């Protein structure tokens, strides 16, 4: 078995409650590493032939929870989750800061594959070689905080039956809230109260399987590594270097972002992206410090950066313990909704997370609704109440209706893209008359980074990304462009399964660590030209297969949301807008760099060169559907 | 042989500055710690305790007689 891996996955079929341990082919680890890459391959191998017809909410879909070669070794632990996405119809490597990955590896597994559907609510408990499907009826319907507490109460006494000095017994866990249970198409998988694997909506995939949570405790060692001395050296280097390279992240987290993206770069969403600039009204992490909410730096396992902060706030009679809002959520529950008081923003985030919602996509939907209300497309009769900009109570009410699929919430729970189509139908409008207010890509609400000013994300970021609107994995030219959100590097972080912020210490650090753990001598060039292309090509094919309710046509859907072609109405970059001709040109260039044709369909030569010839029939199916 | 443990911080306020046990043989660190925790009703979770000597971590299974001085550290859980 390659160094750094256990070589085994544990597979749980919830329909039969059967558990089996499966070996993973050695060559697949080198080809796809783990996490996003390996998960996509497993999905292809098992479901590729029926992909287009497969309902992501059917028992046949898989929920795959994966570690990667660097999980547990290098600073900042993460976990990757994938499956057929109910949002994009493709795959998303959705990651969360969670010790579940570490505990899985210490239990002897590189990942967990969940198939089938349980008759009644269950959770999966993994404790070394003991893997059980357990009753979760008492936590079904509960918010994430109560779920966390009740599950701990359930398993801790059992784990503490054999206490040992220096061996913490608290398990790691991930879980869903009511939004996931009710199959809201932007339900997240949550952990530790405030962390989320959001993009992809795998929370709703868990809900479709009646799976409330996954609880893991491993007591074994991590798998042996190739060069332990070098690895130790690199761990100390990362601990020293990463906080030095990103001192503001250590002090403020990404929550210091609104200053930069709103005022300096004109790329923050304001009122559903009608504007991207603000200056007179300020809000950011600094304000959180002013209110003395930040109680402690919050580090996930091994993390020297501590960009999260434990925060306590009091609102509406509730004492809320959460993490201080990060940039994306400050933007989406703040400026995007015309909410400018950080206490209101933090409260809205807390409400949504408690329900198990992806709060980027939730903010995207809420802004969309407020604009439709402003324009008279949605009315008080449709919504049951008025939804005006800045109305925190109305937004809170909508979040609950969405998570519980009540009233208009049933339509909005489909996410901005599908909701736009349904609202157009309801109102007797042409789809494009509503879609022009939907700021999304491939069914996924885009992250809080605009393209119009030309100072933040490049024009094709979301257009050609294999993960739609995911702001942490976007398309860039040249292929090896340095930003860590470039999908070439994001696919590395998500497949090695580490926090992207490790890359702030330099890409060499990550490649050196990969070498020290696995013994594989992967160079940056090799990653860009082979490994990343292999993973992105595989994801692209699955995205184009799509279905069963929505199919993407590259001629139509490989594009920015219409709003990005409207000139910015304010700020120093007033008048700037996306340029359709430039996007077309860059898109073709990007496809060409990846070895895809002008529509972004991988060529036979590329599939062959990347060792993906098995995908040829799937590519033919895509061509046939598109009539080309 | 007498083994004494000095408490610092909150534990000292709660339990006094020192507690001693008389031993007949050379038990493991773990055995001694269990006795101390139980006898003195020390409010700690054993899993959060690690042991250091000379700046290096020490196994709880090691004999207590191997050490002149041992630091018992209560680790804080992250996350």
XYZ file of C-alpha atoms in Angstrom:
707
model
C 0.000 0.000 0.000
C 1.331 3.474 -0.805
C 2.639 5.407 2.173
C 0.088 7.697 3.814
C -2.928 5.538 2.937
C -4.683 2.652 4.638
C -5.757 1.170 1.287
C -9.270 0.498 2.551
C -12.683 2.085 2.431
C -15.573 1.058 4.610
C -18.872 0.792 2.784
C -22.274 0.973 4.433
C -25.443 0.018 2.576
C -28.209 1.728 4.523
C -30.949 -0.279 2.802
C -29.666 -3.480 4.361
C -27.478 -2.049 7.161
C -24.693 -4.216 5.754
C -21.118 -3.104 6.270
C -18.145 -4.272 4.268
C -14.540 -3.212 3.932
C -13.328 -2.738 0.370
C -9.788 -2.514 -0.953
C -8.938 0.325 -3.303
C -6.731 -0.339 -6.306
C -3.246 0.964 -5.625
C -2.948 2.726 -8.984
C -6.059 4.826 -8.276
C -4.338 6.530 -5.354
C -1.570 7.774 -7.599
C -3.970 8.801 -10.358
C -6.458 10.649 -8.164
C -4.770 11.013 -4.730
C -7.933 11.000 -2.596
C -10.745 13.416 -1.729
C -12.279 15.145 -4.735
C -10.251 13.225 -7.323
C -10.677 9.713 -5.988
C -14.295 10.370 -5.018
C -15.138 11.466 -8.561
C -13.514 8.338 -9.949
C -15.426 6.023 -7.577
C -18.652 7.758 -8.621
C -17.779 7.312 -12.282
C -16.851 3.648 -11.843
C -20.016 2.793 -9.994
C -22.598 5.156 -11.461
C -21.128 6.426 -14.727
C -23.244 4.245 -16.982
C -26.513 5.484 -15.513
C -25.405 8.987 -14.507
C -27.850 11.118 -16.551
C -30.889 9.190 -15.327
C -29.768 8.955 -11.728
C -31.777 11.040 -9.273
C -29.302 12.375 -6.683
C -31.972 11.678 -4.082
C -32.410 8.042 -5.067
C -30.937 5.297 -2.875
C -28.569 4.463 -5.741
C -26.657 7.715 -5.358
C -23.564 7.459 -3.214
C -22.399 9.722 -0.455
C -18.628 9.422 -0.271
C -16.644 10.777 2.637
C -12.943 10.893 1.899
C -9.573 11.629 3.380
C -6.481 12.305 1.311
C -2.785 11.540 1.583
C -2.081 14.671 3.636
C -5.054 14.375 5.982
C -3.856 14.383 9.563
C -0.207 14.963 8.732
C -0.029 18.530 7.624
C -1.506 21.581 9.350
C -5.258 22.111 9.276
C -7.360 18.968 8.995
C -10.160 18.722 6.441
C -12.600 16.212 5.072
C -13.869 15.890 1.498
C -17.413 14.832 0.668
C -18.848 14.031 -2.737
C -21.626 12.272 -4.612
C -23.864 13.193 -7.517
C -24.754 16.779 -6.685
C -28.445 17.726 -6.526
C -27.386 21.242 -7.539
C -25.134 20.771 -10.552
C -25.896 17.186 -11.542
C -22.135 16.710 -11.623
C -19.760 16.278 -8.724
C -18.439 18.771 -6.237
C -15.494 18.121 -3.940
C -17.161 19.698 -0.938
C -14.811 20.094 2.002
C -15.238 20.892 5.671
C -12.836 21.565 8.529
C -13.512 18.380 10.444
C -11.585 15.766 12.372
C -13.781 13.047 10.867
C -11.063 12.520 8.247
C -8.376 12.095 10.859
C -10.519 9.722 12.937
C -11.389 7.685 9.855
C -7.728 7.231 9.024
C -6.992 6.299 12.641
C -9.816 3.757 12.382
C -8.041 2.219 9.398
C -10.003 3.676 6.475
C -9.255 6.182 3.739
C -12.943 6.849 3.326
C -16.546 5.862 3.844
C -18.978 5.041 1.039
C -22.665 5.254 1.905
C -25.261 3.738 -0.413
C -28.954 2.851 -0.156
C -31.569 4.426 2.058
C -32.408 3.579 5.652
C -36.050 2.852 6.512
C -35.881 5.107 9.548
C -33.504 7.890 10.599
C -30.051 6.569 11.424
C -26.520 7.638 12.096
C -23.334 5.775 11.280
C -20.884 5.116 14.089
C -17.327 4.148 13.223
C -14.997 3.150 16.054
C -11.958 1.366 14.653
C -13.217 -1.897 13.185
C -16.644 -1.456 14.736
C -18.948 0.130 12.161
C -22.615 0.328 13.084
C -25.829 1.822 11.770
C -27.674 3.268 14.768
C -31.074 4.725 15.471
C -31.201 8.510 15.072
C -34.905 9.052 15.670
C -34.266 11.193 18.734
C -32.132 13.669 16.782
C -34.165 13.704 13.555
C -35.803 17.099 13.163
C -33.357 18.735 15.555
C -31.148 21.697 14.779
C -27.443 21.139 14.489
C -26.457 22.241 17.991
C -28.876 19.944 19.762
C -27.927 17.153 17.382
C -24.273 17.636 18.291
C -25.001 17.548 22.024
C -27.373 14.575 21.906
C -25.039 12.479 19.781
C -22.141 13.212 22.116
C -24.305 12.152 25.033
C -25.087 8.970 23.135
C -21.567 7.846 22.348
C -19.212 9.438 24.876
C -20.012 7.192 27.867
C -19.383 4.194 25.647
C -16.091 5.575 24.359
C -15.032 6.511 27.864
C -15.528 3.016 29.215
C -11.832 2.449 28.673
C -10.219 5.774 29.571
C -6.539 6.137 28.886
C -4.240 8.989 29.709
C -3.479 11.209 26.770
C -6.114 9.662 24.509
C -9.030 12.064 24.006
C -12.234 10.116 23.535
C -14.426 12.781 22.029
C -15.464 11.621 18.583
C -15.536 13.715 15.447
C -18.864 14.087 13.735
C -20.711 15.605 10.818
C -24.476 16.003 10.674
C -27.382 17.664 8.936
C -30.177 19.942 10.095
C -33.844 20.098 9.042
C -32.860 21.563 5.648
C -31.001 18.370 4.760
C -33.776 16.161 6.101
C -36.312 18.027 3.945
C -34.149 17.796 0.817
C -33.531 21.498 0.454
C -31.284 21.749 -2.583
C -28.765 23.894 -0.749
C -28.517 21.977 2.492
C -25.039 21.699 3.954
C -23.301 19.046 5.990
C -22.306 20.714 9.240
C -19.802 20.016 11.986
C -18.695 21.598 15.248
C -21.693 23.969 15.286
C -20.395 26.321 12.634
C -18.313 24.502 10.029
C -19.898 23.351 6.799
C -19.367 21.360 3.625
C -21.807 23.498 1.732
C -21.362 23.531 -2.043
C -22.901 20.511 -3.746
C -25.770 20.118 -1.245
C -24.598 16.824 0.129
C -26.597 17.630 3.269
C -29.715 16.884 1.250
C -28.140 13.693 -0.116
C -27.653 12.587 3.495
C -31.281 13.517 4.170
C -32.450 11.464 1.193
C -30.765 8.464 2.763
C -32.347 9.115 6.196
C -28.807 9.593 7.440
C -28.608 12.243 10.150
C -24.967 12.000 11.123
C -21.639 10.234 10.862
C -19.737 9.821 14.121
C -16.161 8.553 14.082
C -13.511 7.714 16.662
C -10.299 5.947 15.726
C -7.644 4.859 18.155
C -5.015 3.522 15.788
C -1.988 5.361 14.437
C -1.962 7.229 11.150
C -0.548 5.112 8.312
C 3.272 5.097 7.988
C 4.853 7.790 5.840
C 7.757 7.634 3.387
C 10.078 10.149 5.084
C 9.055 10.935 8.638
C 12.060 13.173 9.364
C 11.352 15.384 6.356
C 7.651 15.460 7.178
C 8.332 16.650 10.735
C 10.524 19.380 9.331
C 7.763 20.432 6.938
C 5.131 20.445 9.670
C 7.251 22.866 11.717
C 7.876 24.912 8.589
C 4.147 25.153 7.904
C 3.432 26.145 11.499
C 5.971 28.939 11.224
C 5.338 30.045 7.667
C 1.567 29.981 7.165
C 0.651 32.506 9.903
C 3.569 34.708 8.852
C 2.373 34.809 5.266
C -1.172 35.593 6.316
C -1.043 37.620 9.548
C -4.384 39.315 8.911
C -6.045 35.962 8.470
C -4.703 34.894 11.843
C -6.003 37.979 13.603
C -9.251 38.624 11.780
C -10.019 35.512 9.762
C -11.399 36.085 6.287
C -13.971 38.368 7.913
C -11.662 41.308 7.301
C -12.573 40.832 3.626
C -15.472 43.282 3.203
C -13.111 46.212 3.479
C -10.978 44.856 0.700
C -13.604 43.436 -1.633
C -16.193 46.179 -1.143
C -14.184 49.332 -0.959
C -10.956 48.509 -2.764
C -11.911 45.931 -5.388
C -15.606 46.642 -6.047
C -16.437 42.958 -6.100
C -18.745 42.346 -3.127
C -22.415 41.526 -3.730
C -24.679 44.423 -2.783
C -28.459 43.890 -3.027
C -28.293 40.768 -5.168
C -25.265 42.017 -7.088
C -27.053 45.119 -8.341
C -23.932 46.886 -7.086
C -20.505 45.668 -6.007
C -19.161 48.718 -4.225
C -19.761 50.288 -0.846
C -17.906 52.828 1.167
C -20.219 54.792 3.396
C -21.503 51.854 5.389
C -18.873 49.644 6.897
C -19.059 46.283 8.501
C -16.494 43.577 8.966
C -14.683 41.379 11.398
C -13.227 44.476 13.006
C -16.701 45.313 14.255
C -16.965 41.910 15.842
C -13.902 42.732 17.879
C -15.399 46.096 18.810
C -18.403 44.310 20.274
C -16.055 42.041 22.232
C -17.646 38.901 20.882
C -14.482 37.097 19.953
C -13.680 34.923 22.914
C -10.981 32.654 21.649
C -8.989 31.739 18.561
C -10.377 28.551 17.057
C -7.998 26.031 15.562
C -9.045 22.830 13.896
C -6.643 19.920 14.387
C -3.069 20.942 13.745
C -3.930 24.389 12.405
C -1.462 27.188 13.158
C -3.588 29.897 11.533
C -6.749 29.804 13.678
C -8.710 31.895 11.166
C -11.902 30.887 12.966
C -12.877 32.649 16.176
C -15.190 31.442 18.917
C -17.806 34.124 19.216
C -20.594 34.660 21.723
C -23.411 37.063 21.015
C -26.805 37.801 22.470
C -29.697 38.422 20.135
C -33.466 38.118 20.324
C -33.244 36.546 23.768
C -30.797 33.885 22.583
C -27.194 33.403 23.622
C -25.430 32.309 20.521
C -22.086 30.521 20.433
C -20.749 30.426 16.916
C -17.723 31.264 14.838
C -17.225 34.862 13.803
C -18.625 35.272 10.298
C -16.174 34.761 7.489
C -16.014 36.991 4.422
C -18.430 35.022 2.259
C -21.184 34.995 4.854
C -20.615 38.603 5.927
C -21.138 39.458 2.269
C -24.063 37.163 1.528
C -26.042 37.775 4.717
C -24.794 41.364 4.871
C -24.350 43.651 1.887
C -26.180 41.264 -0.439
C -29.302 41.669 1.676
C -28.682 45.318 2.549
C -28.079 44.307 6.180
C -25.255 46.388 7.619
C -25.220 45.660 11.332
C -22.771 42.862 12.075
C -24.942 41.680 14.959
C -27.837 41.160 12.561
C -25.574 39.434 10.062
C -24.122 37.064 12.654
C -27.608 36.311 13.930
C -28.941 35.486 10.451
C -25.966 33.205 9.828
C -26.546 31.461 13.116
C -30.221 30.938 12.278
C -29.419 29.423 8.896
C -26.615 27.209 10.135
C -28.834 25.902 12.907
C -31.242 24.767 10.165
C -28.374 23.168 8.246
C -28.435 25.540 5.281
C -25.535 26.437 3.001
C -25.428 30.104 3.923
C -23.725 31.233 0.717
C -26.495 29.788 -1.405
C -29.107 30.827 1.174
C -27.918 34.445 0.959
C -27.942 34.134 -2.813
C -31.576 32.969 -2.763
C -32.672 35.612 -0.224
C -31.142 38.414 -2.290
C -32.851 37.020 -5.391
C -36.213 37.015 -3.586
C -35.767 40.563 -2.275
C -35.025 41.786 -5.782
C -38.008 39.953 -7.258
C -40.155 41.553 -4.555
C -38.669 44.970 -5.292
C -39.501 44.512 -8.966
C -43.023 43.262 -8.272
C -42.419 39.795 -9.703
C -43.010 38.209 -6.322
C -45.683 39.813 -4.186
C -46.909 39.731 -0.606
C -49.540 37.226 -1.749
C -46.815 34.874 -2.992
C -44.607 35.220 0.043
C -47.146 35.764 2.826
C -45.334 38.932 3.919
C -43.192 41.699 2.520
C -39.500 40.993 1.894
C -37.706 44.300 1.711
C -33.996 44.972 1.649
C -32.492 44.960 5.130
C -35.504 43.309 6.774
C -33.766 40.801 9.039
C -37.005 39.379 10.446
C -38.372 38.691 6.975
C -35.126 36.975 5.970
C -35.132 34.869 9.129
C -38.716 33.855 8.420
C -37.815 32.899 4.862
C -34.881 30.784 6.024
C -37.221 28.739 8.213
C -39.774 28.392 5.419
C -37.042 27.219 3.048
C -35.549 24.677 5.450
C -38.999 23.311 6.273
C -40.312 23.702 2.707
C -43.333 25.686 3.831
C -45.294 27.877 1.420
C -43.052 29.654 -1.070
C -40.153 28.021 0.786
C -40.843 24.863 -1.198
C -39.999 26.699 -4.432
C -37.067 28.635 -2.986
C -35.559 25.474 -1.472
C -34.737 24.443 -5.039
C -31.970 27.072 -5.171
C -31.809 30.202 -7.290
C -31.634 28.545 -10.714
C -34.462 26.060 -10.350
C -36.551 28.529 -8.313
C -36.213 31.075 -11.138
C -37.592 28.551 -13.627
C -40.482 27.685 -11.320
C -41.309 31.305 -10.537
C -41.298 32.128 -14.263
C -43.774 29.292 -14.791
C -45.923 30.454 -11.837
C -46.040 33.984 -13.174
C -46.451 33.150 -16.851
C -43.123 34.760 -17.693
C -40.374 33.620 -20.031
C -37.592 31.839 -18.087
C -35.022 34.483 -19.064
C -37.211 37.212 -17.547
C -36.574 35.734 -14.105
C -33.234 34.045 -14.736
C -31.648 37.432 -15.359
C -31.852 38.065 -11.610
C -30.415 34.652 -10.680
C -26.722 35.041 -9.927
C -25.585 31.459 -10.247
C -23.548 29.083 -12.372
C -24.610 25.501 -13.160
C -27.237 25.545 -10.420
C -24.863 26.767 -7.713
C -25.111 30.308 -6.349
C -21.798 31.985 -7.009
C -19.389 32.952 -4.229
C -19.062 36.544 -3.077
C -16.386 37.568 -5.572
C -17.408 39.569 -8.621
C -15.701 39.834 -11.977
C -16.909 43.199 -13.264
C -14.318 45.535 -11.801
C -11.585 43.309 -13.233
C -9.700 43.496 -9.941
C -10.880 40.367 -8.172
C -11.894 37.186 -10.024
C -11.143 36.771 -13.761
C -14.011 36.779 -16.316
C -14.271 32.989 -16.816
C -13.923 32.048 -13.146
C -17.423 30.616 -12.827
C -18.102 30.164 -16.552
C -15.918 27.104 -17.002
C -15.420 25.896 -13.446
C -16.310 22.232 -13.027
C -17.884 23.172 -9.700
C -20.201 25.948 -10.958
C -20.425 28.878 -8.575
C -17.916 27.507 -6.038
C -15.689 30.489 -5.193
C -12.928 28.226 -3.897
C -12.434 26.411 -7.188
C -12.531 28.697 -10.194
C -11.125 28.678 -13.714
C -8.038 30.777 -14.382
C -5.552 31.432 -17.147
C -2.738 30.643 -17.380
C -3.540 27.231 -16.002
C -0.852 27.522 -13.361
C -1.921 31.012 -12.196
C -0.906 31.250 -8.541
C -4.119 32.109 -6.648
C -5.031 29.220 -4.380
C -8.628 29.296 -5.631
C -7.460 28.417 -9.167
C -9.208 25.069 -9.730
C -5.900 23.518 -10.735
C -4.610 24.133 -7.196
C -7.998 23.735 -5.531
C -8.212 20.234 -7.002
C -4.851 19.528 -5.350
C -5.984 20.792 -1.936
C -9.312 18.957 -2.196
C -7.710 15.705 -3.356
C -4.749 15.741 -0.954
C -7.457 16.932 1.503
C -5.852 19.820 3.264
C -6.931 23.348 4.046
C -6.261 25.606 1.035
C -4.667 28.128 3.366
C -1.661 25.796 3.655
C -0.831 26.939 0.160
C -0.220 30.418 1.526
C 3.021 28.895 2.826
C 3.950 28.269 -0.811
C 3.022 25.501 -3.204
C 6.442 23.922 -2.687
C 5.465 23.188 0.885
C 2.472 21.156 -0.268
C 4.396 19.255 -2.948
C 7.252 18.581 -0.507
C 4.752 17.285 2.053
C 3.104 15.100 -0.567
C 6.521 13.667 -1.397
C 7.431 13.120 2.269
C 4.159 11.324 2.984
C 3.725 9.216 -0.169
C 7.223 9.002 -1.644
C 5.787 10.105 -5.005
C 7.853 12.688 -6.745
C 5.050 14.803 -8.202
C 6.261 18.105 -9.616
C 4.160 21.230 -10.008
C 4.361 20.881 -13.790
C 3.228 17.280 -13.612
C 0.289 18.286 -11.445
C -0.788 21.065 -13.800
C -0.353 19.069 -17.006
C -1.552 15.658 -15.911
C -3.069 15.177 -12.484
C -5.220 18.303 -12.279
C -6.302 17.864 -15.890
C -7.298 14.258 -15.180
C -9.475 15.269 -12.226
C -11.013 18.302 -13.961
C -11.677 16.306 -17.144
C -13.449 13.601 -15.168
C -15.547 16.192 -13.318
C -16.346 18.011 -16.566
C -17.669 14.849 -18.202
C -19.882 14.077 -15.199
C -21.117 17.693 -15.160
C -22.002 17.551 -18.853
C -23.771 14.217 -18.379
C -25.784 15.949 -15.615
C -29.486 15.247 -15.221
C -32.043 14.055 -14.547
C -33.994 17.307 -14.008
C -31.468 19.730 -15.500
C -28.943 19.301 -18.310
C -26.270 21.814 -19.188
C -25.670 22.900 -22.760
C -22.181 24.412 -23.050
C -23.462 26.777 -25.738
C -25.922 28.255 -23.259
C -24.768 27.524 -19.755
C -20.996 27.996 -19.972
C -21.532 31.653 -19.290
C -21.646 34.247 -16.547
C -24.961 35.160 -14.943
C -26.605 37.960 -16.988
C -26.059 40.413 -14.145
C -22.306 40.285 -14.682
C -22.808 41.841 -18.113
C -24.696 44.809 -16.664
C -22.428 47.827 -16.101
C -21.532 48.525 -12.462
C -23.810 51.395 -11.438
C -21.608 52.889 -8.728
C -18.124 53.224 -7.328
C -14.795 54.034 -8.901
C -15.321 51.306 -11.514
C -18.774 52.529 -12.491
C -19.623 51.450 -16.027
C -17.362 48.379 -16.068
C -19.008 45.086 -17.016
C -18.218 41.613 -18.233
C -17.401 41.462 -21.927
C -19.174 38.635 -23.743
C -16.648 38.531 -26.572
C -13.741 38.355 -24.133
C -15.476 35.577 -22.200
C -16.029 33.594 -25.399
C -12.384 33.968 -26.355
C -11.016 33.059 -22.930
C -13.389 30.139 -22.621
C -12.122 28.540 -25.818
C -8.542 29.210 -24.742
C -9.172 27.591 -21.363
C -10.800 24.548 -22.946
C -7.913 24.237 -25.356
C -5.363 24.358 -22.522
C -7.188 21.482 -20.860
C -7.325 19.454 -24.080
C -11.055 19.938 -24.584
C -12.756 21.044 -27.821
C -14.293 24.476 -28.362
C -17.432 23.423 -26.456
C -15.420 22.132 -23.558
C -15.897 18.471 -24.399
C -12.738 16.449 -23.728
C -11.212 15.033 -26.916
C -10.367 11.359 -27.449
C -6.678 12.205 -27.455
C -6.976 13.948 -24.100
C -8.890 11.065 -22.554
C -6.258 8.667 -23.823
C -3.335 10.790 -22.642
C -4.836 11.139 -19.154
C -5.659 7.438 -18.828
C -9.398 8.073 -18.991
C -10.354 6.098 -22.121
C -13.202 4.517 -20.133
C -14.968 7.857 -20.430
C -15.199 7.770 -24.228
C -18.748 6.285 -24.356
C -19.906 8.914 -21.845
C -18.473 11.688 -23.984
C -20.319 10.221 -26.973
C -23.546 10.328 -24.937
C -22.952 14.007 -24.230
C -22.359 14.712 -27.926
C -25.483 12.828 -28.882
C -27.615 14.773 -26.402
C -26.223 18.040 -27.697
C -26.781 16.936 -31.291
C -23.169 17.448 -32.336
C 8.901 5.542 48.491
C 6.798 8.669 48.593
C 5.508 10.294 45.449
C 4.225 13.828 45.688
C 2.309 15.841 43.150
C 2.252 19.608 43.161
C -0.860 21.280 41.874
C -0.793 24.615 40.095
C -3.459 27.128 39.131
C -7.090 26.278 39.814
C -6.272 22.782 41.001
C -4.037 24.197 43.752
C -6.880 26.396 44.955
C -9.191 23.433 45.009
C -6.919 20.714 46.391
C -4.070 22.479 48.131
C -0.604 22.812 46.766
C 0.562 19.216 47.165
C -0.652 15.658 47.562
C 1.554 12.662 48.374
C 1.199 8.903 48.137
C 3.314 6.228 49.742
C 4.285 3.429 47.386
C 5.672 -0.006 48.170
C 6.980 -0.820 44.730
C 7.422 0.854 41.355
C 4.014 1.072 39.689
C 3.367 2.726 36.352
C 2.666 6.432 36.054
C -0.892 5.538 35.045
C -1.486 3.521 38.219
C -0.182 6.335 40.396
C -2.255 8.919 38.594
C -5.400 6.805 38.879
C -4.843 6.514 42.642
C -4.277 10.236 43.016
C -7.289 11.174 40.944
C -9.487 8.753 42.846
C -8.162 9.401 46.367
C -8.102 13.165 46.057
C -11.140 13.396 43.815
C -9.211 15.483 41.315
C -11.654 16.960 38.774
C -9.797 16.130 35.578
C -10.604 13.967 32.565
C -7.734 11.434 32.336
C -7.794 11.482 28.550
C -6.754 15.131 28.609
C -3.600 14.447 30.660
C -0.191 13.894 29.149
C 3.165 13.414 30.878
C 6.468 15.107 30.200
C 9.933 14.643 31.632
C 12.976 16.551 30.495
C 10.803 18.230 27.883
C 9.898 14.912 26.244
C 6.654 13.027 26.323
C 6.552 9.965 28.540
C 4.328 6.887 28.247
C 1.807 6.424 31.071
C 2.931 2.802 31.163
C 6.473 3.751 32.215
C 7.514 3.024 35.796
C 7.218 6.004 38.110
C 10.624 5.168 39.610
C 12.384 6.101 36.384
C 11.759 9.787 36.968
C 12.888 12.346 39.506
C 10.497 14.918 38.179
C 7.458 14.524 35.999
C 5.162 17.163 34.582
C 1.492 16.340 34.259
C -0.052 18.566 31.635
C -3.746 19.069 31.104
C -4.209 19.612 27.391
C -6.923 21.820 26.033
C -9.056 20.452 23.260
C -9.115 22.437 20.081
C -12.104 23.031 17.855
